[in-house]
Coordinates of C-alpha atoms in Angstrom, one line a residue:
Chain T
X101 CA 0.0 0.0 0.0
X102 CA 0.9 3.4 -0.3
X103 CA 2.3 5.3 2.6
X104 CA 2.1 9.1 3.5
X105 CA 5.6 9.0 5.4
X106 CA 5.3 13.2 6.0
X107 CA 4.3 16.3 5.0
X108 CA 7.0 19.7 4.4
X109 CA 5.5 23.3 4.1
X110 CA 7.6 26.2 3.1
X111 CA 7.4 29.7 1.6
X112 CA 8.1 30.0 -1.9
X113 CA 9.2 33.3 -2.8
X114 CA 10.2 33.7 -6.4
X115 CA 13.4 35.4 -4.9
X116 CA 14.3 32.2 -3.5
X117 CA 14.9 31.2 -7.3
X118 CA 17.0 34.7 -7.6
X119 CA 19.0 34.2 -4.8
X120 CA 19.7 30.0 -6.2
X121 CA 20.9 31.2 -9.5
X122 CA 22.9 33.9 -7.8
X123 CA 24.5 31.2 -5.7
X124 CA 23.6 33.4 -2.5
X125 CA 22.3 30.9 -0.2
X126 CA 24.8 31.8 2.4
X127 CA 24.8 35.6 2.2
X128 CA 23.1 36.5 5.5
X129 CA 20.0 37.6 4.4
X130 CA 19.2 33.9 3.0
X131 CA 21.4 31.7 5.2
X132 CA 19.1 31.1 8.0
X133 CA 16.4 29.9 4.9
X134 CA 18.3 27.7 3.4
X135 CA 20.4 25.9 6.1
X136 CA 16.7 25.2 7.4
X137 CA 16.7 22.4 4.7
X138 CA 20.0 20.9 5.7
X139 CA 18.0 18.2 7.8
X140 CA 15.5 18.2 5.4
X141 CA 18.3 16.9 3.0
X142 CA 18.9 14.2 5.4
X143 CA 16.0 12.9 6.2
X144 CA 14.6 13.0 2.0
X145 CA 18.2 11.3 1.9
X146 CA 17.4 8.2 4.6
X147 CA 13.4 8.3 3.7
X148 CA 13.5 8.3 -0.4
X149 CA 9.9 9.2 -0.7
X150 CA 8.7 8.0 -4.3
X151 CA 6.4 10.7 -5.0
X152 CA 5.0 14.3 -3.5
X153 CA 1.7 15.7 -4.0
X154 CA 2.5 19.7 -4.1
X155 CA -0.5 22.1 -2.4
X156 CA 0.3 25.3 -4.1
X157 CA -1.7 28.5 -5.5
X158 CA -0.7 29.6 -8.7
X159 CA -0.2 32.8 -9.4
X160 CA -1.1 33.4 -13.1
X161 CA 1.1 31.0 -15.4
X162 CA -1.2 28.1 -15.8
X163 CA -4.3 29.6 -14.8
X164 CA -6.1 33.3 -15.8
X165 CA -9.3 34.5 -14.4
X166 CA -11.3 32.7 -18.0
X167 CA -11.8 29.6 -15.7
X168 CA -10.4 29.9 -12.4
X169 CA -10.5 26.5 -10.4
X170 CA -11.1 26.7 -6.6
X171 CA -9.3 23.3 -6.4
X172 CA -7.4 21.4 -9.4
X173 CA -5.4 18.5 -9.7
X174 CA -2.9 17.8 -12.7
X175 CA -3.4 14.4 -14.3
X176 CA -0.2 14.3 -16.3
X177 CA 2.9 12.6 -17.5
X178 CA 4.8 15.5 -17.1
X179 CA 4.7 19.1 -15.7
X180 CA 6.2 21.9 -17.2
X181 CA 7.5 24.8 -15.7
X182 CA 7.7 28.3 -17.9
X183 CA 8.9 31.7 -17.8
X184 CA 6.4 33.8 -15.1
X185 CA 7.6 37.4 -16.4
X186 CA 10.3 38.2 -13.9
X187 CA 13.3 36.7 -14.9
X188 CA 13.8 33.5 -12.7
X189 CA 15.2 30.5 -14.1
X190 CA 13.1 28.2 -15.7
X191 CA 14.1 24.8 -13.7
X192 CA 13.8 21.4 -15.7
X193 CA 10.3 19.1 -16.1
X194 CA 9.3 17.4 -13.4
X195 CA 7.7 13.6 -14.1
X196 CA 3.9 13.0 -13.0
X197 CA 2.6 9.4 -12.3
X198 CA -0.6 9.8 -14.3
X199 CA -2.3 6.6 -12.5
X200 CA -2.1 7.6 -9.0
X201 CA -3.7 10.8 -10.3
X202 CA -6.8 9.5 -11.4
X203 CA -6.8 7.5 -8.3
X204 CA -6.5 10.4 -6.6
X205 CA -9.3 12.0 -8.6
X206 CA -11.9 9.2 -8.6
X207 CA -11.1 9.2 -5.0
X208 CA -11.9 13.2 -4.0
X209 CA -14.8 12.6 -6.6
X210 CA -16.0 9.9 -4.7
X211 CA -15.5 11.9 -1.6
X212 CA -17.5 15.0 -2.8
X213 CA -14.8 17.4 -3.4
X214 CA -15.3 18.0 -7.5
X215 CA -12.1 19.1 -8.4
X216 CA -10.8 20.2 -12.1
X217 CA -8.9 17.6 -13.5
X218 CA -6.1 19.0 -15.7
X219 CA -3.9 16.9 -18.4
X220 CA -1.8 20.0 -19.2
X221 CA -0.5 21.6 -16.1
X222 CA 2.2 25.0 -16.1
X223 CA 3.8 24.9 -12.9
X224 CA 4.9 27.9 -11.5
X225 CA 7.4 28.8 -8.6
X226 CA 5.1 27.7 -6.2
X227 CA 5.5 24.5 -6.9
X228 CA 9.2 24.2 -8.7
X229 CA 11.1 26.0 -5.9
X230 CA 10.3 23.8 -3.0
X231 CA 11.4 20.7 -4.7
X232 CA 14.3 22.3 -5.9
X233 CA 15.1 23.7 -2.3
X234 CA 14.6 19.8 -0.9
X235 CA 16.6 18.5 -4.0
X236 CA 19.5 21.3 -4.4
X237 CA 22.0 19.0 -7.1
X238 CA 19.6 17.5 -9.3
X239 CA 20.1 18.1 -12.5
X240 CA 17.9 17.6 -15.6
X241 CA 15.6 14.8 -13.9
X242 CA 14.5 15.0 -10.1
X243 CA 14.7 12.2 -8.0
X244 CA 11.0 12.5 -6.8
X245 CA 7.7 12.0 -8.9
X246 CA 5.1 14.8 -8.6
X247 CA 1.1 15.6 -8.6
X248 CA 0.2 19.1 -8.8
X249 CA -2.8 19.9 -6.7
X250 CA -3.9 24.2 -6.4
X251 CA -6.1 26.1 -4.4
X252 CA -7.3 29.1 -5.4
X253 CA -5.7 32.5 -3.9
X254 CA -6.1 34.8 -7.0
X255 CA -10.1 35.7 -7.3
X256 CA -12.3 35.5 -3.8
X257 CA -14.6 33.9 -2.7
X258 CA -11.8 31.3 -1.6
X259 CA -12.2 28.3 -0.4
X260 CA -12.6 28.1 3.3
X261 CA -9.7 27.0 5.9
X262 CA -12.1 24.3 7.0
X263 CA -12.5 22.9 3.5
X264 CA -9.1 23.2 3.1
X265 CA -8.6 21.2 5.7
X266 CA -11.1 18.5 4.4
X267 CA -9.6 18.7 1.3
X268 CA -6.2 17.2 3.3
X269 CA -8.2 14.7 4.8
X270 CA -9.2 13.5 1.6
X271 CA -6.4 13.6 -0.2
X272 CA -5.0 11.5 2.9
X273 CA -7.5 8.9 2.2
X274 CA -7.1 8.7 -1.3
X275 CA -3.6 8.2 -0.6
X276 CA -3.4 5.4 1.7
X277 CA -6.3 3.6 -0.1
X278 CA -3.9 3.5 -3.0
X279 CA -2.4 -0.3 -3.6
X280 CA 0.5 0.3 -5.0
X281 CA 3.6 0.4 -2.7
X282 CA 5.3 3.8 -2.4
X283 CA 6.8 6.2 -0.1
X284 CA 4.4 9.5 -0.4
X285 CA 5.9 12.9 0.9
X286 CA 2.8 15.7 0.8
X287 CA 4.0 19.3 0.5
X288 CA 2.0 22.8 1.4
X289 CA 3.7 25.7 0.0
X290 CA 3.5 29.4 0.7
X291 CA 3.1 32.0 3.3
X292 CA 3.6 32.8 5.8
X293 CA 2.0 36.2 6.6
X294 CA 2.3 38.7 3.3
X295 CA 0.7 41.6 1.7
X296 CA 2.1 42.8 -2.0
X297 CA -0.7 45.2 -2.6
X298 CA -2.3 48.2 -1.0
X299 CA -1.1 50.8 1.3
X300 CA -0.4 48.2 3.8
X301 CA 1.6 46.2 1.4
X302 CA 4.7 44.8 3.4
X303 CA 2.8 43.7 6.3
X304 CA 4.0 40.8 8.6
X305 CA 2.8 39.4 11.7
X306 CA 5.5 37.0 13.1
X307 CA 2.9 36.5 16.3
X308 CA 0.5 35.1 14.0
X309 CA 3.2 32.9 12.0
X310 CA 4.7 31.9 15.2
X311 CA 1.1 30.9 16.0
X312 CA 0.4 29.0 13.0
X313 CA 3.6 27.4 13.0
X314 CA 2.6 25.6 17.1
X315 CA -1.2 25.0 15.7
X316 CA -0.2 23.2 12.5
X317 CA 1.8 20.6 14.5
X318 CA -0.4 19.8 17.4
X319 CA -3.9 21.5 16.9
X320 CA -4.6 22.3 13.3
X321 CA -8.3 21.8 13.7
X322 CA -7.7 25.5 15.8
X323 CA -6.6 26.8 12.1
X324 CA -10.2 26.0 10.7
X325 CA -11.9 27.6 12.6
X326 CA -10.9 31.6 11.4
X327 CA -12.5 33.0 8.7
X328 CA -11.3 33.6 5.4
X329 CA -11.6 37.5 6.5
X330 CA -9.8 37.0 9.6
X331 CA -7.1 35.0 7.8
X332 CA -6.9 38.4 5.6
X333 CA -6.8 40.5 8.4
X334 CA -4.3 38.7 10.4
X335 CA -2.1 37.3 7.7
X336 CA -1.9 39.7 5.0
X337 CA -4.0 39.2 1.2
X338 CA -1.5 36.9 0.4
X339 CA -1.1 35.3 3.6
X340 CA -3.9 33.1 2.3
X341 CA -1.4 30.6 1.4
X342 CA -1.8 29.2 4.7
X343 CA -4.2 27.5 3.2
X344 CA -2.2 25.4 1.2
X345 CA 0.0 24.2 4.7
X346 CA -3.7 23.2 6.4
X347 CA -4.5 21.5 3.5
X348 CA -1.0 19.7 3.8
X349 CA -1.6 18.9 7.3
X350 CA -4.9 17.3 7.1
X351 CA -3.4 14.8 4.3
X352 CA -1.0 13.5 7.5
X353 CA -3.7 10.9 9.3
X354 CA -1.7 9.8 12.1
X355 CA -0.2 12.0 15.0
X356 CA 3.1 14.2 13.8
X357 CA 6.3 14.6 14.7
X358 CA 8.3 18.1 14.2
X359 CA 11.6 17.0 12.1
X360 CA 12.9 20.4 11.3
X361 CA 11.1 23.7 11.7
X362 CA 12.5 27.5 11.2
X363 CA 10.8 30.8 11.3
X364 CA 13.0 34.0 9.4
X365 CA 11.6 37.7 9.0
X366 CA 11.9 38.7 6.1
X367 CA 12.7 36.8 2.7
X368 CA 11.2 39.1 0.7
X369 CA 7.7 40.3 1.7
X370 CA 6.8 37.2 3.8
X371 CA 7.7 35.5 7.1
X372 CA 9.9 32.9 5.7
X373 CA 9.0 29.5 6.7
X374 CA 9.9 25.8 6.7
X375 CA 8.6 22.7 8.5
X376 CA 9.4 19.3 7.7
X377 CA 6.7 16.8 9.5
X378 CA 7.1 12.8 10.0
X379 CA 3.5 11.1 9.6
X380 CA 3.4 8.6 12.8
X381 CA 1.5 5.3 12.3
X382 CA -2.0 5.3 13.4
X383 CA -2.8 2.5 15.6
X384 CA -5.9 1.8 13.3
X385 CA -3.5 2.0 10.7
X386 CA -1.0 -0.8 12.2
X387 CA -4.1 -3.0 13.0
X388 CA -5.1 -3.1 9.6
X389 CA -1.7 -3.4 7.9
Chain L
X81 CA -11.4 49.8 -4.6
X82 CA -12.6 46.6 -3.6
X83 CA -14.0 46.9 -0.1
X84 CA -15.2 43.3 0.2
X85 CA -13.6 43.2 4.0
X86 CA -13.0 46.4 4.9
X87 CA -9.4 45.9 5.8
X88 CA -8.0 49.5 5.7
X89 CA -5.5 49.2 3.0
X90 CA -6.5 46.1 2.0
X91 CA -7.4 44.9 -1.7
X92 CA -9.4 41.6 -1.5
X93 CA -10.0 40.8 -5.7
X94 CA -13.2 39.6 -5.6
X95 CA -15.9 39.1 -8.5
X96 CA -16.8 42.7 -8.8
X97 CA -13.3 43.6 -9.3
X98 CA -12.2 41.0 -11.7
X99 CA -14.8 41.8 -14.0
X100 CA -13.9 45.0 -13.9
X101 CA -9.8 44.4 -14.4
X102 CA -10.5 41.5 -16.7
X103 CA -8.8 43.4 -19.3
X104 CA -6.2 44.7 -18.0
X105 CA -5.3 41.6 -16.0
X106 CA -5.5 39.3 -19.7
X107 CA -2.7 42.0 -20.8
X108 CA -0.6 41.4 -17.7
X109 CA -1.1 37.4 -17.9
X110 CA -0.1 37.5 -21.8
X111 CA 3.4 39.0 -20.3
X112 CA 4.0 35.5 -19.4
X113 CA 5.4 35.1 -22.7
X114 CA 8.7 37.2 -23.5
X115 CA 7.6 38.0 -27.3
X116 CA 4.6 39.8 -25.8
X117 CA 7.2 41.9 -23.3
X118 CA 9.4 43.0 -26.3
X119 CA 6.5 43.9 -28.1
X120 CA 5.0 45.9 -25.9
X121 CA 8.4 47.8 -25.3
X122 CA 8.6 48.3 -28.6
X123 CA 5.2 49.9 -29.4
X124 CA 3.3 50.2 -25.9
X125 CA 0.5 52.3 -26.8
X126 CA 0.1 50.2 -30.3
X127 CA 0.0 46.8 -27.6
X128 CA -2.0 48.5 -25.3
X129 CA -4.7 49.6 -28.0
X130 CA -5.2 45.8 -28.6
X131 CA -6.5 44.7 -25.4
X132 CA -9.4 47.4 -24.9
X133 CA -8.5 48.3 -22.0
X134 CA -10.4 51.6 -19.9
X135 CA -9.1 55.0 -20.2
X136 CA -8.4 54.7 -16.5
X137 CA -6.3 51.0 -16.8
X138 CA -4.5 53.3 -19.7
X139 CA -3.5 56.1 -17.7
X140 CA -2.8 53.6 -14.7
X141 CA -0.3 51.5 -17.2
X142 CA 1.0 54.6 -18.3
X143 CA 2.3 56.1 -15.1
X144 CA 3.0 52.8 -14.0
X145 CA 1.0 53.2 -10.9
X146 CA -0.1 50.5 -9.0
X147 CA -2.1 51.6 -6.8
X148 CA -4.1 53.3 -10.0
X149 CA -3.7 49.4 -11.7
X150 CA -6.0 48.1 -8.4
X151 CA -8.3 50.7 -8.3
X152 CA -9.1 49.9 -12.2
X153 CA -8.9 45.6 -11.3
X154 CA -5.7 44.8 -11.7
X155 CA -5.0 41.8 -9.8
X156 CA -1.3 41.8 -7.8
X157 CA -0.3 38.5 -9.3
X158 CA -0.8 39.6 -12.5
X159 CA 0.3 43.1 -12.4
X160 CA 3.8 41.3 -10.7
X161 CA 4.5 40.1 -14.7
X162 CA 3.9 43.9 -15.7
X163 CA 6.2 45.1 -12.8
X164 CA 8.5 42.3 -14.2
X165 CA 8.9 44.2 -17.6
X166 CA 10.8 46.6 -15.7
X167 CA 13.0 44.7 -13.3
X168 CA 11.1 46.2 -10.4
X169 CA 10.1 43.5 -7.9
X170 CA 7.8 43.3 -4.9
X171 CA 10.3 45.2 -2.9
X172 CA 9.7 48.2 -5.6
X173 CA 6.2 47.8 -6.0
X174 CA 5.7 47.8 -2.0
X175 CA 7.4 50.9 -1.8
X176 CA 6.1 52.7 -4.0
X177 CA 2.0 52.1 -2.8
X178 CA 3.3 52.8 0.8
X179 CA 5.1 56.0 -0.4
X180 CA 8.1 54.8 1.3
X181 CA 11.9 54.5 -0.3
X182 CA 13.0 51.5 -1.2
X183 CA 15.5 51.4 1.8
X184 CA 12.7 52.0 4.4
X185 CA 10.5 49.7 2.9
X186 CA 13.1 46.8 4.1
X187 CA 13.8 48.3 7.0
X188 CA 9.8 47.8 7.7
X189 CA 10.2 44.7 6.8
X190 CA 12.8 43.5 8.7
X191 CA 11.5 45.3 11.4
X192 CA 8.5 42.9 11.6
X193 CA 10.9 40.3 12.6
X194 CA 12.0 42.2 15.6

């Protein structure tokens, strides 16, 4: 059977993909990020997870406001990534596994969250710089397989943190009910607490990071319950990506163990954030195996 | 501007407002692709005429204002690939809606760490 063996959130910045082509991962503005992945190295390095299913938002490569998808799963062979407008590198195609897709999709189907299936898929930095941040040397093919799934943080009404949450839960499900054997690594990018736009544009709120960062280990049920509004208020417009690190957690069944964690003010506009999280057996899940 | 929450300096793109940008914002997204950049370099007001966009998203593009570019519907993400054209980032853009200098800007910033 497949296995969820943990779940990684962390910020994606498209200046993360500057600052890796620049090769200034230990100037001190970005060393504290990137040695946060140093035991995140280790442990992909003793774990070998097969394949990760990436939570991200895109923010206007693949989709435009023509049809705008509150949730969206690729269903490809292959995912390409493409030049955003700003100049970052473009990194190299990243291989799907097209079956556990559908599985995946029959599954949420089944499970009453109807989400666009999508058999050409853009990726954007959201989802290319994480992997590349756990998987610094690869070259032209990654050592990991990949399933894009989005939320929406372009055009409100957003999806709620609650169903955000579900949506974890079943993507959990879906995962562990898969029969094939493989190691599954489930990744939530973005955030933390950001604003680009507006005169408050460049507002943070480390309290509220520091908050969400105890709550998504131990208590992320306390996560659902603010508004979308709230979230806003508290977290920035763009600090709606927490959504995508709820949705992460809820796809870990079992209870969680903190492998690596840090917490930086600022990478660019955002609280830079990392958290790498080990998926403990359930005992339901040992009496069954 | 959209006043969906009533955050005080807030933008929240909701229905209203992305109707009313959806212009604007399909110029921005077609930046995506550098052939459209050059182009527009090369002949903005020709690659501007094409999108039929409202006087007010013209005179926004034109000053490069982006506060002006979310009052008319532009959308942050998309206005980023316009920002882009110009090698500003969201360091720039941040600075100039708050009316600060670049070098305070990160200096709020990093304050917020504190």
């Amino acid at each position: 059977m497949a296995r969820i063996i943990g779940g990684l959130s962390a910020s994606h910045v498209p200046s993360i993909g500057g600052a890796i082509a620049r090769g200034e991962q230990q100037t001190p503005y970005w060393k504290l990020f990137f040695d946060a992945f140093i035991p995140v190295h280790d442990w992909l390095a003793r774990e070998k997870p097969d394949l990760a299913i990436v939570i991200y938002n895109d923010h206007g490569l693949n989709f435009f406001l023509d049809k705008m998808p509150t949730f969206a799963v690729g269903a490809a062979h292959r995912y390409d990534n493409a030049d955003e407008g700003w100049g970052i590198p473009v990194l190299p195609s990243f291989e799907g596994d097209a079956a556990l897709s559908w599985h995946l999709i029959e599954s949420l189907v089944a499970d009453e969250f109807d989400v666009t299936m999508c058999q050409e898929m853009l990726v954007d930095h959201a989802f290319t710089l994480p992997i590349k941040l756990m998987y610094p040397r690869a070259g032209a093919h990654w050592p990991i397989r990949t399933i894009p799934v989005t939320i929406n943080s372009v055009q409100h009404p957003l999806p709620t943190a609650a169903r955000c949450w579900k949506l974890g839960q079943a993507i959990g499900r879906a995962l562990e009910s898969y029969p094939k054997d493989m190691k599954i690594i489930v990744l939530g990018t973005g955030g933390l607490s950001h604003q680009l736009d507006g005169t408050r544009a460049g507002f943070i709120n480390k309290e509220f990071d520091l908050l969400c960062l105890d709550k998504i280990v131990g208590d992320p049920e306390a996560l659902t319950r603010y508004t979308n509004r709230q979230i806003v208020e508290l977290a920035g417009s763009q600090g709606v990506e927490l959504m995508t690190w709820i949705a992460m957690r809820g796809a870990l069944q079992g209870r969680v163990s903190k492998v690596a964690s840090t917490y930086h003010v600022p990478i660019s506009n955002t609280g830079g954030a990392v958290m790498l999280l080990r998926n403990d057996q359930t005992p339901a899940r040992h009496a069954a195996e | 501007m959209d006043d969906l929450y009533g955050i005080p300096g807030t933008p929240v793109f909701g229905g209203a407002q992305a109707a009313k940008g959806y212009a604007l914002n399909k110029m921005c997204f077609d930046f995506n692709d550098a052939a459209n950049r050059a182009a527009f370099l090369k002949d903005e007001e020709g690659w501007i005429s094409r999108y039929g966009l409202t006087d007010a998203q013209k005179a926004a593009i034109r000053a490069r204002n982006v506060l002006q570019l979310i009052e008319a519907g532009g959308n942050v993400y998309y206005l980023a690939k316009f920002a882009g054209i110009f090698g500003l980032n969201v360091q720039d853009i941040g600075a100039q809606q708050t009316g600060m200098s670049i070098e305070a800007f990160k200096a709020h910033l990093a304050a917020q760490g504190k």
